[in-house]
Short mmCIF file of C-alpha atoms in Angstrom, two decimals:
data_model
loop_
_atom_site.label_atom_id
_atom_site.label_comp_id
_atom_site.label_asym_id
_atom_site.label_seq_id
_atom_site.Cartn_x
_atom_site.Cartn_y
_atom_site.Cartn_z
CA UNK A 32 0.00 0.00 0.00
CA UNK A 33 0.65 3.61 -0.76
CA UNK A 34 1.86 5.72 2.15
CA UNK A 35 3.05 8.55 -0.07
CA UNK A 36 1.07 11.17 -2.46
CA UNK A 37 1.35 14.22 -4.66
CA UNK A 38 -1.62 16.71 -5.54
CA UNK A 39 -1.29 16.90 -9.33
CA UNK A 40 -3.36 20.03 -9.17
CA UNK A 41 -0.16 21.97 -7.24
CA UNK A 42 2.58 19.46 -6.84
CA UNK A 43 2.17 19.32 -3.35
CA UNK A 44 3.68 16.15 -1.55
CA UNK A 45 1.71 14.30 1.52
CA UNK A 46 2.73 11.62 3.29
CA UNK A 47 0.21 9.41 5.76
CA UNK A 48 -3.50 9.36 5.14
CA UNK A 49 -4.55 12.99 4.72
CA UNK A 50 -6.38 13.05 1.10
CA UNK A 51 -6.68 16.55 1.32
CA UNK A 52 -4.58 18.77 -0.06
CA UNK A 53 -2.85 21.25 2.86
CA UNK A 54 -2.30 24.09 0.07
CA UNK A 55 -5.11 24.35 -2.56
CA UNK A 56 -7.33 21.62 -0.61
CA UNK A 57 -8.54 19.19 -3.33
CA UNK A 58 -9.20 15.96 -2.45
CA UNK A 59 -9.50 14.34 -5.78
CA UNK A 60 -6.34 15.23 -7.38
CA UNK A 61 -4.24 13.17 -4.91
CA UNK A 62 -2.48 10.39 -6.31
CA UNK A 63 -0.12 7.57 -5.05
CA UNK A 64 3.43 8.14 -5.42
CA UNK A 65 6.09 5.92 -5.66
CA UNK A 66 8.89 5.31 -2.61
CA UNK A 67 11.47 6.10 -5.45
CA UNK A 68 10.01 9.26 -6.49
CA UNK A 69 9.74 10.47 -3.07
CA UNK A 70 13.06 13.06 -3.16
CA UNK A 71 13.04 13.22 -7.24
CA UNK A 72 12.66 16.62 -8.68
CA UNK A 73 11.88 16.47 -12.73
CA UNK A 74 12.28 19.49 -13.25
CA UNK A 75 16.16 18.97 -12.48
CA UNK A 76 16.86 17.45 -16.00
CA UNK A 77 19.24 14.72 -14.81
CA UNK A 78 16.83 11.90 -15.36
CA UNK A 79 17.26 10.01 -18.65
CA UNK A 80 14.78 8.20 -20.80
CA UNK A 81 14.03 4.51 -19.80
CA UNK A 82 12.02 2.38 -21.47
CA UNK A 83 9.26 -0.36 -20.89
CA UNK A 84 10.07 -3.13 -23.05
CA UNK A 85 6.87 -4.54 -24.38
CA UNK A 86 8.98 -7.82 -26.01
CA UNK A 87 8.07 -7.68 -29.88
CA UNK A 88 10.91 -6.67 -31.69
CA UNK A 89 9.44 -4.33 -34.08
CA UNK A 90 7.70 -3.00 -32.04
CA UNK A 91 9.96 -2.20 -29.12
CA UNK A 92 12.11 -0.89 -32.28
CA UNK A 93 9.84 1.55 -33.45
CA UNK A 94 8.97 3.21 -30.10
CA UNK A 95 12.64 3.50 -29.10
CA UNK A 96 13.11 0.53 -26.96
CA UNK A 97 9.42 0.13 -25.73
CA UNK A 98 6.58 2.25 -23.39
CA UNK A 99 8.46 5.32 -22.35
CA UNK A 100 8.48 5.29 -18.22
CA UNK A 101 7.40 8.51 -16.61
CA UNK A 102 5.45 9.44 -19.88
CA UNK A 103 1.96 8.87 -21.55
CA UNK A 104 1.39 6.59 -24.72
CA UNK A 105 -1.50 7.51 -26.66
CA UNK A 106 -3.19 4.50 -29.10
CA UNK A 107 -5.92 6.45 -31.69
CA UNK A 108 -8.43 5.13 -34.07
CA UNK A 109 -11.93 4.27 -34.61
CA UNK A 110 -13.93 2.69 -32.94
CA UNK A 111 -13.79 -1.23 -33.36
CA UNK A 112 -10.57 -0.79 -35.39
CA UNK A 113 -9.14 -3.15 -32.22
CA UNK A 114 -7.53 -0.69 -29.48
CA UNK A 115 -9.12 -2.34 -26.82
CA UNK A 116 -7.46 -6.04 -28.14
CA UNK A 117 -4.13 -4.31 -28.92
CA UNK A 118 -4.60 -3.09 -25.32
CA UNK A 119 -5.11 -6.14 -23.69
CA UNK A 120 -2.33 -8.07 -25.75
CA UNK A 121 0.54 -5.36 -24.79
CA UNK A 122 -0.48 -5.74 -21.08
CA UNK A 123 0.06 -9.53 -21.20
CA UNK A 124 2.70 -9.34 -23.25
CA UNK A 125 4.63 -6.97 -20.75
CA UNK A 126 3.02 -9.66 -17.42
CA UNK A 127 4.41 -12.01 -18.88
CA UNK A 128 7.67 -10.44 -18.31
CA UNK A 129 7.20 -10.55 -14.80
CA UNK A 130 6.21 -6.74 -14.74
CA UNK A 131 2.99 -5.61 -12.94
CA UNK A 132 0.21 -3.87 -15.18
CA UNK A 133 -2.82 -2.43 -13.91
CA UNK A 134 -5.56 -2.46 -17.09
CA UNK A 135 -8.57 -0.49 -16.93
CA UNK A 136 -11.65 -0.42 -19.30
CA UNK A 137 -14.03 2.76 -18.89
CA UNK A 138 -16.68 1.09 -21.37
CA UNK A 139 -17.09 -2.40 -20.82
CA UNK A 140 -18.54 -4.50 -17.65
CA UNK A 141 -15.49 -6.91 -15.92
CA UNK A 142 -17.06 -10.33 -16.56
CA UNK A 143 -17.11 -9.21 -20.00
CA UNK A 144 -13.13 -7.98 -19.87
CA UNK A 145 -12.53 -11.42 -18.23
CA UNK A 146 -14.48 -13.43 -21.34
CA UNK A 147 -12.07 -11.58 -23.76
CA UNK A 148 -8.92 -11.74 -21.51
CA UNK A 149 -9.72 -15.71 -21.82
CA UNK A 150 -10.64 -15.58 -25.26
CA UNK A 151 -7.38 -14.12 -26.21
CA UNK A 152 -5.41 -15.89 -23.60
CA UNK A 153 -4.44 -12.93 -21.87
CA UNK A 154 -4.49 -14.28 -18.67
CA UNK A 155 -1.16 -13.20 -16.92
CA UNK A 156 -1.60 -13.41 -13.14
CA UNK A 157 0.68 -10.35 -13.28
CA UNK A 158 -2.29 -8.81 -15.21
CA UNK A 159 -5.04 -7.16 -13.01
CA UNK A 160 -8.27 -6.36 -15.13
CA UNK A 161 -10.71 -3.80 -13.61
CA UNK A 162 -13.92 -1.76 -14.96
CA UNK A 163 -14.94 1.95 -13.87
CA UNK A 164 -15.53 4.89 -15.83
CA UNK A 165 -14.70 7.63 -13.23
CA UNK A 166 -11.04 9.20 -12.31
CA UNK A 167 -12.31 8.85 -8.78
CA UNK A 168 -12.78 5.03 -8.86
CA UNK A 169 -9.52 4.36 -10.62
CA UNK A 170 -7.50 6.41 -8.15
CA UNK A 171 -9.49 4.08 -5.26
CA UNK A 172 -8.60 0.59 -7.27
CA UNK A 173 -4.97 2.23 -7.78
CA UNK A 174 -4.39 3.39 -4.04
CA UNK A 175 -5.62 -0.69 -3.76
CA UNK A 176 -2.82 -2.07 -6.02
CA UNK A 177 -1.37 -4.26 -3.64
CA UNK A 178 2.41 -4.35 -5.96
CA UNK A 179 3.50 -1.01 -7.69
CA UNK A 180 2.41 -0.93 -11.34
CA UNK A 181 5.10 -0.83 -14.18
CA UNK A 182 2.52 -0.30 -16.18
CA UNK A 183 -0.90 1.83 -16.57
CA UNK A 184 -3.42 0.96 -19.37
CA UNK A 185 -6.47 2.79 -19.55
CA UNK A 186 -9.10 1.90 -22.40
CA UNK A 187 -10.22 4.31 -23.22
CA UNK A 188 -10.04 7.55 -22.41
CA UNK A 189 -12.46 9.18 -24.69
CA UNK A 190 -14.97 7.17 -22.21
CA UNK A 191 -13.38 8.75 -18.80
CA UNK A 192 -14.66 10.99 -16.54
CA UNK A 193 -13.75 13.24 -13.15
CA UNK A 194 -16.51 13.87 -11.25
CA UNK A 195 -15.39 17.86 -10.78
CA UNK A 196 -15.64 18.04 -13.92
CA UNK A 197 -18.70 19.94 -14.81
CA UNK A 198 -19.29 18.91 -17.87
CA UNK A 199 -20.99 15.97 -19.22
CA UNK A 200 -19.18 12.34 -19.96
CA UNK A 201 -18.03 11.57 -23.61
CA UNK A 202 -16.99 15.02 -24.16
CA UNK A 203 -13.71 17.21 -24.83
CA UNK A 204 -13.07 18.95 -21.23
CA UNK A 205 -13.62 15.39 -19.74
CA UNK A 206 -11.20 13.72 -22.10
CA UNK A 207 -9.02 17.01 -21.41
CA UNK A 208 -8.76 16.84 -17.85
CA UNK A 209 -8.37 13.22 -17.13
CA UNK A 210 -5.96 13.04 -20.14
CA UNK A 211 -3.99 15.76 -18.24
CA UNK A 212 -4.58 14.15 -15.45
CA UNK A 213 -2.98 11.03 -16.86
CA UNK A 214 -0.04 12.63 -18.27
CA UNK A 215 0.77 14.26 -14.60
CA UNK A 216 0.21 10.82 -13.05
CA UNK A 217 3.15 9.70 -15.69
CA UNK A 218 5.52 12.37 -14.76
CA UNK A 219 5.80 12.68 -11.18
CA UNK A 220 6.39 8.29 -11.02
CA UNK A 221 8.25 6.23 -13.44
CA UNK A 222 5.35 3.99 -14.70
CA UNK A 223 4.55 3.58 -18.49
CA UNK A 224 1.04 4.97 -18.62
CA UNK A 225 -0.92 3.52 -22.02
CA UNK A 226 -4.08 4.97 -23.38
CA UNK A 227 -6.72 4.62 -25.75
CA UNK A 228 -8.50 7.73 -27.20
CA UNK A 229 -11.29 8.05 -30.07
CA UNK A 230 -10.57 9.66 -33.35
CA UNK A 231 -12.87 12.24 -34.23
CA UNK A 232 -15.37 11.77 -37.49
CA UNK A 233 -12.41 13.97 -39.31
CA UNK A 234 -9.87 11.22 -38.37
CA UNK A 235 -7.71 13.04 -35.68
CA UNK A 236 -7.24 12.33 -31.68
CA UNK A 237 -10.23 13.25 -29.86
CA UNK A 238 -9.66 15.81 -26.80
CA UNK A 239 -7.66 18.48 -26.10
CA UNK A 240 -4.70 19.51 -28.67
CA UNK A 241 -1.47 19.88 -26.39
CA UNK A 242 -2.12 15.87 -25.51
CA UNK A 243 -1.08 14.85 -28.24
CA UNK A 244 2.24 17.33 -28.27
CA UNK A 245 2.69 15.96 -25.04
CA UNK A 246 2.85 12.27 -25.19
CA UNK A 247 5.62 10.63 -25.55
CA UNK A 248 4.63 8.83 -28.61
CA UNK A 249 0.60 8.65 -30.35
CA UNK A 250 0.13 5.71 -32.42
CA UNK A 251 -2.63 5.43 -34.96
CA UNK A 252 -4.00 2.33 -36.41
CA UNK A 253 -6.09 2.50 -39.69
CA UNK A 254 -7.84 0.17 -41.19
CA UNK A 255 -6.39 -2.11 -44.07
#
């Protein structure tokens, strides 16, 4: 368990079980942070690029070396083009490493994750599967993650929401913030964080602009 947080709406640190924040008092900004990141500044530009090695050679190849740690992965396309299978097959893949992934589907019921995860024999016990469509609920399940996560999947995000967020699910601020929220998440730990986002009907990444600029890497799949 987490003893350790930061407010991602400040940067504040907090230590122990206070969940609100001491200088701009959110509560639902707080996130877990990880023992290692506990005296790391990033804004000291010391720390180099490390990589989360996914284990198909091409692949790992064309991103670099694999999922960038500290930093957001984007996956875009339409919908049913198979982000959500791509998802679940990179999780596995990197399990099966012996790494710890935390997967989480904002559109889909569990027993119904759990069918496909069987159906595709994605089934790593390293692999932990959960359903919720809120930023609240994930940040519960992820203060819950008994082993630290090496890796972050979230599918998808057009389909997340935060609750002080005004404005209604399935739409740009909401994809916005909890993208934002994502990438901030990324940067103060040194887990890969991977994420699924909508394309628009004019074919580009659904949500706010400067995501996109600020992932580490978007990847598009188009149909054949």
């Amino acid at each position: 368990m987490f003893n350790r947080f930061i407010c991602i709406a400040c940067g504040t640190k907090l230590q122990g079980n206070d969940f609100s924040c001491p200088k701009c008092h959110n509560t639902t900004s707080i996130i877990p942070l990880p023992p290692e990141m506990w005296e790391y500044d990033r804004d000291d530009g010391k720390k180099t690029a490390t990589y989360l090695p996914v284990g198909w050679s091409s692949f790992d190849k064309a991103l670099g070396g694999g999922l960038a740690r500290s930093s957001m992965t984007t996956l875009c396309g339409d919908e049913g083009i198979g982000k959500s299978t791509l998802s679940l097959q990179i999780g596995d893949a990197v399990a099966q490493q012996g790494k710890s992934v935390f997967y989480v589907n904002t559109e889909e019921h569990k027993d119904v994750l759990v069918k496909r995860a069987q159906r595709l024999k994605t089934t790593s016990q390293n692999l932990v599967i959960e359903a919720g469509k809120t930023w609240q609920k994930f940040i519960n399940e992820l203060n819950m993650f008994r082993k630290r996560p090496d890796l972050i999947i979230v599918d998808s995000l057009s389909r997340f929401s935060d609750e002080e967020e005004k404005a209604r699910p399935d739409t740009l601020p909401q994809i916005k913030r909890c993208g934002m929220q994502l990438l901030q998440l990324a940067k103060v730990s040194d887990w890969a964080v991977l994420t699924d986002v909508h394309t628009t009907k004019g074919g580009v990444m659904a949500g706010h602009k400067g995501l996109g600029y600020d992932s580490d890497v978007n990847l598009y799949l188009e149909k054949d």
